[in-house]
Short mmCIF file of C-alpha atoms and ligand atoms in Angstrom, two decimals:
data_model
loop_
_atom_site.label_atom_id
_atom_site.label_comp_id
_atom_site.label_asym_id
_atom_site.label_seq_id
_atom_site.Cartn_x
_atom_site.Cartn_y
_atom_site.Cartn_z
CA MET A 28 0.01 -0.02 0.01
CA THR A 29 1.93 3.06 -1.17
CA SER A 30 -0.63 5.69 -1.17
CA THR A 31 -4.33 6.12 -0.24
CA PRO A 32 -6.50 4.95 -3.12
CA THR A 33 -8.96 7.54 -4.51
CA VAL A 34 -11.81 4.99 -4.43
CA LYS A 35 -12.19 3.79 -0.93
CA ALA A 36 -13.11 0.22 0.05
CA ASP A 37 -16.54 -0.21 1.63
CA GLY A 38 -16.19 -0.94 5.35
CA THR A 39 -19.90 -1.66 5.84
CA VAL A 40 -19.34 -5.14 4.34
CA LEU A 41 -18.01 -6.01 7.83
CA THR A 42 -20.73 -6.87 10.33
CA GLY A 43 -20.93 -8.52 13.79
CA VAL A 44 -17.57 -9.46 15.31
CA SER A 45 -15.80 -8.65 12.04
CA GLU A 46 -16.94 -5.03 12.37
CA THR A 47 -14.93 -4.74 15.63
CA ALA A 48 -11.78 -5.07 13.58
CA LEU A 49 -12.59 -1.55 12.24
CA MET A 50 -12.72 -0.26 15.78
CA THR A 51 -9.44 -1.74 16.91
CA LEU A 52 -7.79 -0.59 13.67
CA CYS A 53 -9.08 2.95 14.18
CA VAL A 54 -7.81 3.04 17.76
CA ARG A 55 -4.34 1.92 16.63
CA ALA A 56 -4.29 4.38 13.73
CA ASN A 57 -5.30 7.30 16.08
CA GLU A 58 -2.48 6.26 18.44
CA ALA A 59 0.00 6.06 15.54
CA ARG A 60 -1.02 9.59 14.44
CA ARG A 61 0.03 11.09 17.71
CA PRO A 62 3.50 12.68 17.86
CA ASP A 63 3.95 10.93 21.20
CA GLY A 64 2.11 7.71 20.08
CA ILE A 65 3.33 4.43 21.51
CA ILE A 66 3.04 2.59 18.24
CA ASP A 67 4.78 3.15 14.90
CA ASP A 68 2.20 1.97 12.33
CA PRO A 69 1.95 4.11 9.20
CA MET A 70 0.19 1.30 7.42
CA ALA A 71 -2.70 1.31 9.92
CA ILE A 72 -3.12 5.01 9.19
CA ARG A 73 -3.25 4.39 5.47
CA LEU A 74 -5.63 1.51 5.95
CA VAL A 75 -8.14 3.68 7.92
CA ASP A 76 -7.80 6.39 5.25
CA SER A 77 -8.57 3.74 2.55
CA ILE A 78 -11.78 2.48 4.03
CA ASP A 79 -15.10 4.27 3.58
CA PHE A 80 -16.74 3.89 6.97
CA ASP A 81 -18.39 6.05 9.67
CA PHE A 82 -15.65 5.39 12.29
CA ALA A 83 -17.24 8.03 14.59
CA LYS A 84 -20.03 5.59 15.40
CA PHE A 85 -17.60 3.69 17.66
CA GLY A 86 -17.49 6.65 20.08
CA PHE A 87 -14.24 7.48 21.89
CA THR A 88 -11.32 5.94 19.91
CA ARG A 89 -8.46 8.16 21.09
CA ARG A 90 -7.18 5.66 23.58
CA GLN A 91 -4.03 3.58 23.85
CA ASP A 92 -5.27 0.20 24.94
CA MET A 93 -5.45 -1.51 21.52
CA ALA A 94 -2.03 -0.21 20.47
CA LEU A 95 -0.63 -1.49 23.78
CA ARG A 96 -2.14 -4.94 23.15
CA ALA A 97 -0.75 -4.95 19.64
CA LEU A 98 2.70 -4.12 20.98
CA GLY A 99 2.43 -6.92 23.53
CA PHE A 100 1.68 -9.43 20.81
CA ASP A 101 4.49 -8.05 18.59
CA THR A 102 7.01 -8.39 21.41
CA MET A 103 6.14 -12.03 22.08
CA ALA A 104 6.10 -12.97 18.38
CA ARG A 105 9.44 -11.18 17.83
CA ARG A 106 10.90 -13.05 20.83
CA TYR A 107 9.82 -16.36 19.33
CA LEU A 108 11.12 -15.42 15.85
CA ALA A 109 14.47 -14.39 17.33
CA GLU A 110 14.82 -18.01 18.46
CA TYR A 111 13.12 -19.61 15.43
CA PRO A 112 13.70 -17.17 12.48
CA ARG A 113 12.13 -19.50 9.92
CA ALA A 114 8.99 -20.12 11.99
CA THR A 115 5.38 -19.59 10.89
CA VAL A 116 3.25 -16.99 12.72
CA VAL A 117 -0.45 -17.91 12.59
CA ALA A 118 -2.56 -14.84 13.17
CA LEU A 119 -6.04 -16.16 14.06
CA ALA A 120 -8.77 -13.54 13.60
CA GLU A 121 -6.15 -11.03 12.35
CA GLY A 122 -8.76 -8.59 11.28
CA LEU A 123 -7.19 -5.45 9.92
CA GLN A 124 -4.02 -5.82 11.97
CA THR A 125 -0.78 -4.83 10.29
CA SER A 126 1.47 -6.86 12.64
CA PHE A 127 3.37 -8.66 9.82
CA TYR A 128 4.54 -5.37 8.43
CA ARG A 129 5.41 -3.89 11.85
CA ILE A 130 7.39 -7.03 12.77
CA ASP A 131 9.06 -7.34 9.39
CA ALA A 132 10.19 -3.71 9.57
CA ARG A 133 12.16 -4.58 12.74
CA GLY A 134 14.63 -6.64 10.57
CA LEU A 135 14.35 -10.23 11.78
CA GLY A 136 16.01 -11.67 8.70
CA GLY A 137 12.93 -11.80 6.52
CA GLN A 138 12.61 -15.59 6.65
CA PHE A 139 9.54 -16.08 8.78
CA ARG A 140 6.18 -16.89 7.22
CA TRP A 141 2.75 -15.68 8.12
CA LEU A 142 -0.67 -17.33 7.95
CA THR A 143 -3.72 -15.08 8.40
CA VAL A 144 -6.96 -16.80 9.36
CA ASP A 145 -10.16 -14.77 9.33
CA LEU A 146 -13.65 -14.75 7.95
CA PRO A 147 -14.13 -14.18 4.15
CA PRO A 148 -15.13 -10.49 4.22
CA ILE A 149 -12.07 -9.51 6.24
CA ILE A 150 -9.73 -11.48 4.00
CA GLU A 151 -11.29 -9.87 0.96
CA LEU A 152 -10.54 -6.38 2.37
CA ARG A 153 -7.03 -7.41 3.33
CA ARG A 154 -6.37 -8.69 -0.21
CA LYS A 155 -7.76 -5.42 -1.62
CA LEU A 156 -5.88 -3.03 0.67
CA LEU A 157 -2.66 -4.56 1.95
CA PRO A 158 0.56 -5.15 -0.03
CA PRO A 159 1.01 -8.79 -0.94
CA SER A 160 4.06 -10.76 0.19
CA ASP A 161 5.11 -14.24 -0.89
CA ARG A 162 5.61 -14.97 2.83
CA VAL A 163 1.99 -14.24 3.72
CA THR A 164 -0.82 -16.77 3.08
CA MET A 165 -4.45 -16.01 3.84
CA CYS A 166 -7.19 -18.51 4.87
CA ALA A 167 -10.73 -17.16 4.44
CA GLN A 168 -12.39 -19.35 6.97
CA SER A 169 -13.36 -19.66 10.61
CA ALA A 170 -10.53 -20.50 13.02
CA LEU A 171 -12.87 -23.14 14.32
CA ASP A 172 -12.62 -24.97 11.03
CA PHE A 173 -9.36 -26.65 11.91
CA SER A 174 -8.41 -27.30 8.30
CA TRP A 175 -6.18 -24.16 8.43
CA MET A 176 -3.81 -26.33 10.52
CA ASP A 177 -3.01 -28.40 7.48
CA GLN A 178 -1.50 -25.34 5.85
CA VAL A 179 1.06 -24.81 8.60
CA ASP A 180 4.53 -26.14 8.07
CA ALA A 181 5.46 -26.57 11.65
CA SER A 182 8.99 -27.95 11.05
CA ASP A 183 10.65 -24.56 11.82
CA GLY A 184 8.33 -23.58 14.67
CA VAL A 185 4.88 -22.10 15.07
CA PHE A 186 3.69 -19.05 16.97
CA ILE A 187 -0.07 -18.72 17.09
CA THR A 188 -1.78 -15.44 18.05
CA ALA A 189 -5.45 -15.06 18.98
CA GLU A 190 -5.62 -11.29 19.50
CA GLY A 191 -9.09 -10.19 20.29
CA LEU A 192 -10.75 -13.51 19.31
CA LEU A 193 -11.43 -15.95 22.21
CA MET A 194 -13.74 -13.64 24.15
CA TYR A 195 -16.18 -13.71 21.20
CA LEU A 196 -16.30 -17.51 21.13
CA GLN A 197 -18.49 -19.77 23.16
CA PRO A 198 -16.44 -21.31 26.02
CA GLU A 199 -16.43 -24.81 24.45
CA GLU A 200 -15.33 -23.31 21.14
CA ALA A 201 -12.46 -21.36 22.69
CA MET A 202 -11.30 -24.32 24.76
CA GLY A 203 -11.64 -26.60 21.72
CA LEU A 204 -9.43 -24.32 19.71
CA ILE A 205 -6.76 -24.13 22.45
CA THR A 206 -6.84 -27.87 22.89
CA GLU A 207 -6.49 -28.61 19.14
CA CYS A 208 -3.62 -26.16 18.79
CA ALA A 209 -1.84 -27.85 21.64
CA ARG A 210 -2.41 -31.27 20.13
CA ARG A 211 -1.26 -30.29 16.63
CA PHE A 212 1.70 -28.07 17.37
CA PRO A 213 4.06 -29.55 19.96
CA GLY A 214 6.99 -27.21 20.39
CA GLY A 215 4.87 -24.24 19.32
CA GLN A 216 3.45 -21.37 21.34
CA MET A 217 0.10 -19.60 21.44
CA MET A 218 -0.70 -16.21 22.80
CA PHE A 219 -4.19 -14.89 23.52
CA ASP A 220 -5.82 -12.10 25.49
CA LEU A 221 -9.15 -12.08 27.44
CA PRO A 222 -11.08 -9.40 29.23
CA PRO A 223 -11.59 -9.68 33.00
CA ALA A 224 -14.52 -11.88 34.04
CA TRP A 225 -16.59 -8.93 35.44
CA PHE A 226 -16.16 -7.10 32.19
CA ALA A 227 -17.16 -10.09 30.08
CA ALA A 228 -20.23 -10.61 32.35
CA TRP A 229 -21.15 -6.95 31.89
CA ALA A 230 -20.55 -7.22 28.13
CA ARG A 231 -22.35 -10.54 27.83
CA ARG A 232 -25.31 -8.87 26.13
CA GLY A 233 -23.13 -6.48 24.21
CA MET A 234 -21.49 -3.37 25.62
CA ARG A 235 -22.29 0.14 24.25
CA THR A 236 -19.31 2.28 23.24
CA SER A 237 -21.61 4.98 21.92
CA LEU A 238 -25.31 5.61 21.30
CA ARG A 239 -24.83 4.08 17.81
CA TYR A 240 -22.62 1.13 18.58
CA ARG A 241 -22.77 -1.98 20.67
CA VAL A 242 -19.80 -4.35 20.91
CA PRO A 243 -20.96 -8.00 20.27
CA PRO A 244 -21.33 -10.21 23.35
CA MET A 245 -18.28 -11.78 24.93
CA PRO A 246 -19.23 -15.15 26.30
CA PHE A 247 -15.67 -16.38 27.24
CA SER A 248 -13.26 -15.24 29.84
CA LEU A 249 -10.61 -16.73 32.22
CA SER A 250 -9.16 -15.27 35.40
CA PRO A 251 -5.34 -15.53 35.72
CA SER A 252 -5.68 -18.51 38.04
CA GLN A 253 -8.04 -20.25 35.65
CA ALA A 254 -5.61 -19.65 32.79
CA ALA A 255 -2.74 -21.02 34.91
CA GLU A 256 -4.76 -24.22 35.42
CA LEU A 257 -4.63 -24.95 31.69
CA VAL A 258 -1.32 -26.63 32.19
CA ASN A 259 -3.11 -29.31 34.27
CA THR A 260 -6.29 -29.61 32.24
CA VAL A 261 -5.25 -29.50 28.56
CA PRO A 262 -3.01 -32.21 27.26
CA GLY A 263 0.04 -30.92 25.37
CA ILE A 264 0.33 -27.63 27.31
CA ARG A 265 3.65 -27.69 29.18
CA ALA A 266 3.74 -24.13 30.49
CA VAL A 267 1.42 -21.17 30.96
CA HIS A 268 2.81 -17.64 31.34
CA ASP A 269 0.78 -14.71 32.68
CA LEU A 270 2.26 -11.86 30.60
CA PRO A 271 2.79 -8.32 31.81
CA MET A 272 1.55 -5.48 29.66
CA PRO A 273 4.24 -3.22 28.21
CA ALA A 274 4.38 0.35 29.50
CA GLY A 275 2.07 2.78 27.86
CA ARG A 276 1.85 6.58 27.84
CA GLY A 277 1.38 8.54 31.01
CA ARG A 278 2.62 8.19 34.54
CA VAL A 279 -0.78 7.63 36.11
CA PHE A 280 -1.71 5.05 33.43
CA ASN A 281 1.54 3.11 33.97
CA ALA A 282 1.32 3.29 37.76
CA LEU A 283 -2.18 1.81 37.50
CA LEU A 284 -1.01 -0.98 35.18
CA TRP A 285 1.95 -1.77 37.38
CA THR A 286 -0.24 -2.03 40.48
CA MET A 287 -2.89 -4.18 38.82
CA GLN A 288 -0.37 -6.60 37.44
CA ARG A 289 1.45 -7.08 40.73
CA LEU A 290 -1.24 -7.26 43.36
CA PRO A 291 -3.33 -10.56 43.34
CA LEU A 292 -6.21 -8.43 44.70
CA PHE A 293 -6.70 -7.19 41.14
CA ASP A 294 -6.52 -10.59 39.48
CA ASN A 295 -10.22 -10.71 38.71
CA VAL A 296 -10.46 -7.15 37.45
CA ARG A 297 -7.54 -7.04 35.08
CA PRO A 298 -7.37 -8.35 31.50
CA VAL A 299 -5.41 -11.57 30.97
CA TRP A 300 -2.62 -11.95 28.47
CA THR A 301 -1.53 -15.52 28.31
CA LEU A 302 1.34 -17.38 26.54
CA LEU A 303 1.04 -21.10 26.20
CA GLU A 304 3.98 -23.36 25.47
CA PHE A 305 3.13 -26.64 23.77
CA GLY A 306 5.06 -29.84 23.72
C1 LIG B 418 -11.77 -7.60 17.81
S1 LIG B 418 -11.42 -8.07 16.10
C2 LIG B 418 -9.70 -8.33 16.31
C3 LIG B 418 -8.97 -8.09 15.08
C4 LIG B 418 -7.46 -8.02 15.26
N1 LIG B 418 -6.89 -9.23 15.77
C5 LIG B 418 -7.14 -6.84 16.14
O1 LIG B 418 -6.63 -7.01 17.19
O2 LIG B 418 -7.36 -5.72 15.65
C6 LIG B 418 -12.16 -9.68 16.04
C7 LIG B 418 -11.80 -10.44 14.74
O3 LIG B 418 -12.24 -11.84 14.94
C8 LIG B 418 -12.66 -12.25 13.69
N2 LIG B 418 -13.44 -13.51 13.87
C9 LIG B 418 -14.55 -13.65 14.56
N3 LIG B 418 -14.93 -14.89 14.61
C10 LIG B 418 -13.97 -15.61 14.01
C11 LIG B 418 -13.74 -16.96 13.72
N4 LIG B 418 -14.63 -17.90 14.11
N5 LIG B 418 -12.63 -17.31 13.04
C12 LIG B 418 -11.76 -16.42 12.63
N6 LIG B 418 -11.91 -15.11 12.82
C13 LIG B 418 -13.02 -14.71 13.53
C14 LIG B 418 -13.38 -11.11 13.13
O4 LIG B 418 -13.64 -11.23 11.72
C15 LIG B 418 -12.46 -9.96 13.48
O5 LIG B 418 -11.48 -9.75 12.45
#
């Protein structure tokens, strides 16, 4: 994507959970536009500018949380790729993320491969708007249709991301996906995020971000201690790591993050970022 096309792509083709990818993209792009932004993501800015959509309907999108989450996933993927430079990153529910380009720009040797798995309308937009690469493959299907796993060459390592996905699945679907990834990819790793249980309960019927937008229901969540238990309940998981969030912008914000991550008192009210090691 070198410049913003004159004819924009229609964003209204995305509905339901897929529409939320426009919101997270918009938040990252707004953050990237700031002179003191925490994320360097020119492609996210160009992507927003290339999509014809009423982004204002999402309400307040000048916040740093989604950029922080993206940076957290980038950091762990880069850490894995530093050890396994020819590995495949599988981005489940990648939406309109631009992680491949951000990570590739950091110079990791250009040997890693990328598999995007998302629903057909998202993949169609990605094909239209993002620059192709012979290292990127796209699967236009549900992550719950496990046939995408047949496309992964696991011989050089696999890092699976589920950024902003599992909360939208039914509990048995989310657990089934984790279980199958652990079974199929020994030696690989999987990272996912989940909102705190109270938030998920509140958002169960769909949370309003504005008068015109309601986020779809989030039926699945885990507390940090429930996530830690996965090592005992899911065959093939050999370690579970509760990941800290990277520092964001602002002293008060960072002090709050620091406190919530260190005091068990806040375990049930903080989001969970989990890294699973398989094998
Ligand atoms: C909140 S967005 C997250 C997008 C992206 N990962 C991000 O962080 O910006 C949720 C994404 O999940 C995708 N999605 C929902 N159900 C899915 C499924 N069963 N399989 C694959 N993707 C799915 C949607 O199309 C959408 O792209």
